[in-house]
């Protein structure tokens, strides 16, 4: 195909998206569209399964049976969501194994927030409330993204995630209304998770790459800074409601903007964690790689057994 | 490494009797029994189904969007297949 | 306590689900594939659901203000009545699924009998659980067959797991005092009667899995009397951590 032809195809392609038409796996798509989607969708899937680890850390220690089943169900959902997203990405011509390989070698990224440790029970509350809260803000617009399989996976994810944030907020509320010791535990968790949650919504608009293209393809509907503002504006009143203090001395309602002004984010910390030097990067990868390697003989056995079964069936048929 | 990986399966779930099976997603499994079990655990854990079909993805033959013109457009102008094509006097209320 | 035998009887049943559910819960996020992670978590969730039904009932019988969580998390090691099998660690996937399988076959047979209990709460719980556990048994026996009749490596691992876990199977069929009292009242299940069909069924699956049925006649017991293996203490320190560190609080 000549460059002229490709440009024309690309123009038609962009017009289809602008008309809100969905792109499906076998449709022609620009190479960059495919690559960008593989990157973003697999990154999203990786975040789900690495995200299972910090919360999985508290399943055996949940303080009540009710909390335990809720947490188990939530972490299980994350496995499910990882699975939906990996499957959706596979429609673009990459296998789950290849994506794992990219994750395990550090070539693919996942959400940096999961590189922080969960050291008290209140962290389960903070993650559900803040991290899932920020994730929802990111994810809801993706239900309407241009790539059909991604949009469908996200509709499923968003529907199922509706209980996740509530689960976390309920934990926090119970702690905040509990004994002084419990309240302190909740405040401490908020102090540690607040800033990483803000960072989770991505670098500021002036340094964020890919944004324009992503907007066009509906991989993104709002800029990082807008999303962050939305998150802060919705979360601050929730913290007030349960009597916890947002750990930002510069946080102040701005009547004129109808939004909260907030303090400086420590972007050095953000980049340090993104580059692999957060408190838990190495442990998280070790856990993922370990599970995958320890599981190899199991997966191989299942394949070998399936083949034996097939052969036996064929022999019988003859 | 690819030869030994669990293949991909497409999952179809009937949400209640009277409705058709609908495609709801895919998953990996070593064989059809495992695919059924996995589908039950992955796609019906919120009570979404009463029946499951699993089909190994490689067995699905799909039409090519490049042929959409010849495949689907010829049906667009066959308006006589739709009831609105036919004129009826207003007196005929239900037909 | 007026109904002490019934109370102890319920704990005996529920502790099996509690400890096994806890073991399965440890795996979440660390299994061989996403699909198996989701499946094992489902089993764990079923078991904890059962635990809650049993303990809520036990709490009513105790009638002294102890909640389901107090009963689940605030007993001492010697007061847990689960069989030794369910507390064995997740050494590898063959142990995990082998343990599950050896328990499921017993559990299902037990629940089918418990459905006939004259205690209506227990029979209602059993009615619900029987469906869940039928699926567990199908899932775990399928996996035992897969691993046994898979590669030579998996066969070896499966055989080793069955050999090691076999010693804990006979305990299912020992009666405690509470068991005996409950059988007399028509509430409990006579576990001694389940033994023959248990070994028959287990042997059938193992045969299909090309796994040798262990011949050892030496069995371990004690769990039902609260005399456990060394593994339980660590499991309990996780399970009880929050309740012990922060007593008398609501979560």
XYZ file of C-alpha atoms in Angstrom, chain A residues 107-294:
188
model
C 8.959 -4.195 29.695
C 5.310 -3.585 30.505
C 4.173 -1.301 33.282
C 1.335 -1.538 35.760
C -0.212 0.984 38.079
C 2.476 2.251 40.444
C 0.139 2.460 43.384
C 0.496 -1.280 43.942
C 4.147 -0.834 44.760
C 3.228 0.502 48.180
C 2.945 -1.923 51.098
C -0.279 -2.742 52.938
C 0.844 -2.651 56.528
C -2.370 -2.372 58.519
C -5.973 -3.481 58.104
C -6.971 0.127 57.460
C -5.022 -0.078 54.215
C -7.807 -2.334 52.900
C -10.181 0.517 53.553
C -7.922 3.126 52.021
C -7.313 1.076 48.883
C -10.987 0.386 48.316
C -11.999 3.948 48.976
C -9.168 5.883 47.332
C -7.485 3.586 44.840
C -10.716 2.086 43.537
C -12.240 5.541 43.664
C -9.512 6.921 41.431
C -9.682 3.853 39.197
C -13.410 4.265 38.657
C -12.904 7.862 37.544
C -10.452 6.565 34.976
C -12.510 3.576 33.929
C -16.062 4.751 33.536
C -15.293 6.796 30.395
C -13.592 3.735 28.910
C -16.939 1.930 28.729
C -17.427 4.106 25.680
C -13.979 3.763 24.165
C -13.574 3.099 20.451
C -12.238 -0.452 20.530
C -15.232 -2.788 20.925
C -13.649 -5.589 22.985
C -12.094 -3.061 25.383
C -15.364 -1.192 25.803
C -17.265 -4.414 26.451
C -14.702 -5.608 28.990
C -14.880 -2.255 30.752
C -18.664 -2.338 30.960
C -18.375 -5.654 32.745
C -15.561 -4.409 34.964
C -17.378 -1.226 35.976
C -20.580 -3.088 36.742
C -18.755 -5.520 38.990
C -16.596 -2.910 40.647
C -19.489 -0.947 41.979
C -19.202 -2.722 45.324
C -15.434 -2.330 45.628
C -15.302 1.296 46.604
C -18.221 0.914 48.993
C -16.466 -2.013 50.597
C -13.420 0.175 51.249
C -15.353 3.199 52.414
C -17.354 1.072 54.829
C -14.123 -0.256 56.345
C -12.815 3.293 56.782
C -16.086 4.555 58.200
C -16.235 1.776 60.748
C -12.665 2.527 61.836
C -13.198 6.270 61.920
C -16.255 5.804 64.134
C -14.515 3.213 66.295
C -12.103 3.449 69.206
C -9.363 6.136 69.203
C -6.925 3.417 68.227
C -9.030 2.455 65.229
C -9.494 6.045 64.175
C -5.768 6.548 64.338
C -5.284 3.500 62.155
C -7.684 4.931 59.587
C -6.043 8.357 59.605
C -2.607 6.801 59.228
C -3.775 4.830 56.205
C -5.291 7.934 54.642
C -2.021 9.786 55.252
C -0.026 7.129 53.428
C -2.412 6.485 50.521
C -3.624 9.989 49.742
C -0.699 11.244 47.716
C -0.030 8.010 45.827
C -3.742 7.999 44.894
C -3.409 11.467 43.406
C -0.326 10.354 41.504
C -2.243 7.356 40.211
C -4.180 9.628 37.883
C -1.003 10.231 35.941
C 1.561 12.991 35.394
C 0.386 16.562 34.979
C -0.941 17.569 31.563
C 2.146 19.580 30.620
C 4.405 16.502 30.754
C 1.885 13.790 29.839
C 2.601 12.106 26.513
C 0.092 10.416 24.168
C -2.808 12.479 25.439
C -3.983 14.041 22.195
C -3.961 10.814 20.251
C -5.620 8.982 23.116
C -8.400 11.540 23.267
C -9.067 11.062 19.561
C -9.328 7.306 19.993
C -11.448 7.698 23.124
C -8.859 5.894 25.207
C -9.031 8.983 27.311
C -11.888 11.436 27.671
C -10.477 13.895 30.184
C -6.950 15.065 30.925
C -5.027 13.769 33.942
C -5.314 17.093 35.740
C -9.077 17.210 35.217
C -9.460 13.672 36.484
C -7.345 14.490 39.524
C -9.434 17.539 40.303
C -12.618 15.499 39.977
C -11.207 12.873 42.331
C -10.210 15.435 44.941
C -13.505 17.285 44.749
C -15.493 14.129 45.298
C -13.257 12.626 47.975
C -12.688 15.570 50.331
C -16.335 15.765 51.474
C -16.324 12.000 52.028
C -13.324 12.318 54.337
C -15.038 15.145 56.204
C -18.152 13.061 56.569
C -16.294 10.386 58.519
C -14.110 12.841 60.395
C -10.760 12.118 58.769
C -8.281 14.778 57.691
C -6.800 14.915 54.201
C -3.022 15.177 54.749
C -2.580 18.354 52.695
C -2.144 21.667 54.547
C -2.700 23.574 51.298
C -6.065 22.004 50.615
C -8.644 24.797 50.450
C -12.020 25.322 48.819
C -11.793 27.792 45.966
C -15.147 29.484 45.643
C -14.299 30.999 42.291
C -13.301 27.739 40.635
C -15.883 25.699 42.504
C -13.113 23.234 43.272
C -10.486 22.490 45.863
C -7.003 23.951 45.533
C -4.408 21.467 46.644
C -0.713 21.226 47.461
C 2.297 20.231 45.427
C 2.572 16.554 44.486
C 5.996 14.982 44.972
C 6.618 13.948 41.380
C 10.141 12.765 42.182
C 8.591 10.047 44.280
C 6.200 9.196 41.463
C 8.980 8.757 38.901
C 11.105 6.820 41.342
C 8.315 4.277 41.806
C 7.489 4.174 38.081
C 11.103 3.446 37.335
C 11.011 0.413 39.599
C 12.372 1.769 42.850
C 9.240 1.941 44.971
C 9.010 0.158 48.301
C 7.465 -3.019 46.857
C 8.327 -3.173 43.120
C 10.719 -6.068 43.493
C 8.473 -8.065 45.840
C 5.451 -7.655 43.586
C 7.332 -8.910 40.548
C 8.869 -11.741 42.506
C 5.405 -12.827 43.585
C 4.024 -12.724 40.032
C 6.995 -14.430 38.413
C 7.093 -16.992 41.224
C 3.425 -17.899 40.823
C 3.844 -18.244 37.069
C 6.957 -20.404 37.311
C 5.618 -22.559 40.129
